[in-house]
Short mmCIF file of C-alpha atoms in Angstrom, two decimals:
data_model
loop_
_atom_site.label_atom_id
_atom_site.label_comp_id
_atom_site.label_asym_id
_atom_site.label_seq_id
_atom_site.Cartn_x
_atom_site.Cartn_y
_atom_site.Cartn_z
CA MET G 1 65.90 33.43 -29.39
CA PHE G 2 66.46 33.18 -33.16
CA ALA G 3 64.90 35.59 -35.68
CA GLU G 4 63.94 32.84 -38.13
CA PRO G 5 63.16 29.20 -37.41
CA VAL G 6 66.42 27.29 -37.35
CA GLY G 7 66.59 23.55 -38.03
CA ASP G 8 67.82 21.04 -35.49
CA GLY G 9 70.91 20.25 -37.53
CA GLU G 10 71.93 23.90 -37.66
CA LEU G 11 71.35 24.35 -33.92
CA LEU G 12 73.46 21.29 -33.19
CA ALA G 13 76.18 22.53 -35.54
CA ARG G 14 76.20 25.92 -33.81
CA PHE G 15 76.63 24.24 -30.47
CA ALA G 16 79.32 21.88 -31.77
CA ARG G 17 81.33 24.61 -33.52
CA ARG G 18 81.01 27.52 -31.12
CA GLY G 19 79.59 26.10 -27.91
CA ASP G 20 76.44 28.17 -28.54
CA ARG G 21 74.42 27.57 -25.37
CA GLU G 22 71.41 29.37 -26.84
CA ALA G 23 71.33 26.81 -29.66
CA LEU G 24 71.56 23.95 -27.17
CA GLY G 25 68.77 25.55 -25.13
CA ALA G 26 66.60 25.78 -28.23
CA LEU G 27 67.16 22.08 -28.95
CA PHE G 28 66.28 21.22 -25.36
CA GLU G 29 63.11 23.33 -25.40
CA ARG G 30 62.10 21.85 -28.74
CA HIS G 31 62.63 18.19 -27.85
CA ALA G 32 62.66 17.74 -24.06
CA GLY G 33 58.91 17.04 -23.99
CA PHE G 34 59.18 14.29 -26.55
CA ALA G 35 62.26 12.87 -24.82
CA TYR G 36 60.40 12.85 -21.50
CA ARG G 37 57.33 11.13 -22.96
CA THR G 38 59.56 8.52 -24.60
CA ALA G 39 61.46 7.81 -21.37
CA LEU G 40 58.20 7.72 -19.42
CA ALA G 41 56.74 5.20 -21.86
CA VAL G 42 59.73 2.92 -21.32
CA LEU G 43 60.08 3.41 -17.56
CA GLY G 44 56.59 4.25 -16.32
CA GLU G 45 57.95 6.54 -13.58
CA SER G 46 58.18 10.32 -13.82
CA GLY G 47 61.32 10.91 -11.76
CA ALA G 48 63.27 8.23 -13.60
CA ALA G 49 62.08 9.63 -16.95
CA GLU G 50 63.30 13.11 -15.98
CA ASP G 51 66.69 11.66 -15.02
CA VAL G 52 66.94 9.86 -18.35
CA VAL G 53 66.20 13.06 -20.28
CA GLN G 54 68.96 14.86 -18.40
CA GLU G 55 71.36 11.96 -18.99
CA ALA G 56 70.50 11.84 -22.68
CA PHE G 57 71.11 15.56 -23.16
CA LEU G 58 74.38 15.32 -21.23
CA LYS G 59 75.41 12.46 -23.54
CA LEU G 60 74.34 14.58 -26.51
CA VAL G 61 76.58 17.43 -25.30
CA ALA G 62 79.50 15.04 -24.79
CA SER G 63 79.13 13.37 -28.19
CA THR G 64 78.01 16.27 -30.37
CA GLY G 65 81.07 15.88 -32.56
CA SER G 66 80.18 12.29 -33.40
CA HIS G 67 76.79 13.21 -34.91
CA ASP G 68 76.70 13.07 -38.70
CA PRO G 69 75.14 16.41 -39.74
CA ALA G 70 73.69 14.73 -42.84
CA ARG G 71 71.49 12.59 -40.60
CA PRO G 72 68.38 13.96 -38.85
CA PHE G 73 68.79 15.01 -35.23
CA LEU G 74 65.55 13.65 -33.74
CA PRO G 75 66.17 9.94 -34.45
CA TRP G 76 69.63 10.32 -32.90
CA LEU G 77 68.09 11.87 -29.77
CA LYS G 78 65.45 9.12 -29.65
CA VAL G 79 68.16 6.47 -29.70
CA LEU G 80 70.01 8.23 -26.88
CA VAL G 81 66.86 8.45 -24.76
CA ILE G 82 65.71 4.90 -25.42
CA ARG G 83 69.13 3.39 -24.72
CA ARG G 84 69.41 5.34 -21.47
CA ALA G 85 65.87 4.34 -20.46
CA LEU G 86 66.40 0.67 -21.29
CA ASN G 87 69.71 0.63 -19.41
CA ARG G 88 68.00 2.18 -16.40
CA ARG G 89 65.14 -0.32 -16.60
CA ARG G 90 67.59 -3.21 -16.77
CA GLY G 91 69.36 -1.80 -13.72
CA GLU G 92 66.06 -1.45 -11.88
CA GLY G 93 65.18 -5.03 -12.83
CA ARG G 94 68.38 -6.26 -11.23
CA ARG G 95 67.67 -4.20 -8.09
CA ALA G 96 64.08 -5.46 -7.98
CA LEU G 97 65.28 -9.06 -8.27
CA HIS G 98 67.72 -8.47 -5.41
CA GLU G 99 64.96 -6.88 -3.30
CA ALA G 100 62.51 -9.68 -4.13
CA ARG G 101 64.93 -12.20 -2.76
CA SER G 102 64.82 -10.39 0.58
CA VAL G 103 60.97 -10.19 0.75
CA PRO G 104 59.34 -12.71 3.10
CA ALA G 105 57.90 -15.73 1.27
CA SER G 106 54.38 -14.86 2.43
CA ARG G 107 54.49 -11.62 0.42
CA GLN G 108 56.03 -12.99 -2.78
CA VAL G 109 54.19 -13.67 -6.04
CA ASP G 110 53.95 -17.24 -7.34
CA PRO G 111 57.58 -18.15 -8.19
CA GLN G 112 56.55 -20.29 -11.16
CA MET G 113 54.67 -17.36 -12.74
CA GLN G 114 57.60 -15.05 -12.11
CA GLU G 115 60.00 -17.55 -13.68
CA GLU G 116 57.79 -18.03 -16.76
CA ARG G 117 57.50 -14.26 -17.21
CA ARG G 118 61.25 -13.78 -16.75
CA GLU G 119 61.99 -16.55 -19.27
CA GLY G 120 59.58 -15.01 -21.77
CA VAL G 121 61.18 -11.60 -21.41
CA GLU G 122 64.66 -13.13 -21.74
CA ARG G 123 63.62 -15.01 -24.90
CA LEU G 124 62.17 -11.84 -26.38
CA ARG G 125 65.31 -9.83 -25.56
CA ALA G 126 67.51 -12.59 -26.98
CA GLU G 127 65.52 -12.67 -30.22
CA LEU G 128 65.57 -8.86 -30.47
CA ALA G 129 69.32 -8.88 -29.88
CA LEU G 130 69.78 -11.14 -32.92
CA LEU G 131 68.23 -8.55 -35.20
CA PRO G 132 70.45 -5.97 -36.87
CA GLU G 133 70.08 -2.54 -35.24
CA GLU G 134 68.20 -1.10 -38.22
CA GLU G 135 65.52 -3.79 -37.71
CA ARG G 136 65.61 -3.88 -33.90
CA LEU G 137 65.41 -0.13 -33.26
CA PRO G 138 62.03 0.40 -34.99
CA LEU G 139 60.53 -2.36 -32.84
CA VAL G 140 61.91 -0.82 -29.67
CA LEU G 141 60.73 2.64 -30.71
CA GLN G 142 57.25 1.36 -31.58
CA TYR G 143 56.57 -1.03 -28.71
CA HIS G 144 58.75 0.22 -25.86
CA ALA G 145 58.75 3.96 -26.49
CA GLY G 146 55.27 4.24 -28.01
CA CYS G 147 56.46 6.14 -31.09
CA THR G 148 54.10 6.49 -34.03
CA TYR G 149 54.94 4.91 -37.38
CA GLU G 150 55.87 8.37 -38.70
CA GLU G 151 58.26 8.96 -35.79
CA VAL G 152 59.84 5.55 -36.26
CA ALA G 153 60.29 6.26 -39.98
CA GLN G 154 62.28 9.41 -39.23
#
């Protein structure tokens, strides 16, 4: 594709300025695997993770102009992927709750255990939501997306 290795920021700038599809393709090839692994770590389901990667890259295309070229590309992509994955998981949680209400009582899990787990998750989300984004995002990247400390630091 490119004679010399080109940085992510330059590829993104080429796409933003000239609509260079080759540059966008290079970004996708370079980072789709990581994006998929991140989405899979959050969602635990391959098809949903693939959908999230596509959605994240579509969002990237739509919001290319809003990216600050002085900031690294990969953390921006990680945020896009994780937000999409968490939104999808929340949506699936609502669907699962709706479906659970329609399951016969003989097939349901202990309601008290479900309620305690739900309350714990809600408390954790509420506490995370109180943190400023610069403190919350590293926790989400580390524990939900399975990123290494080095990846979180980027």
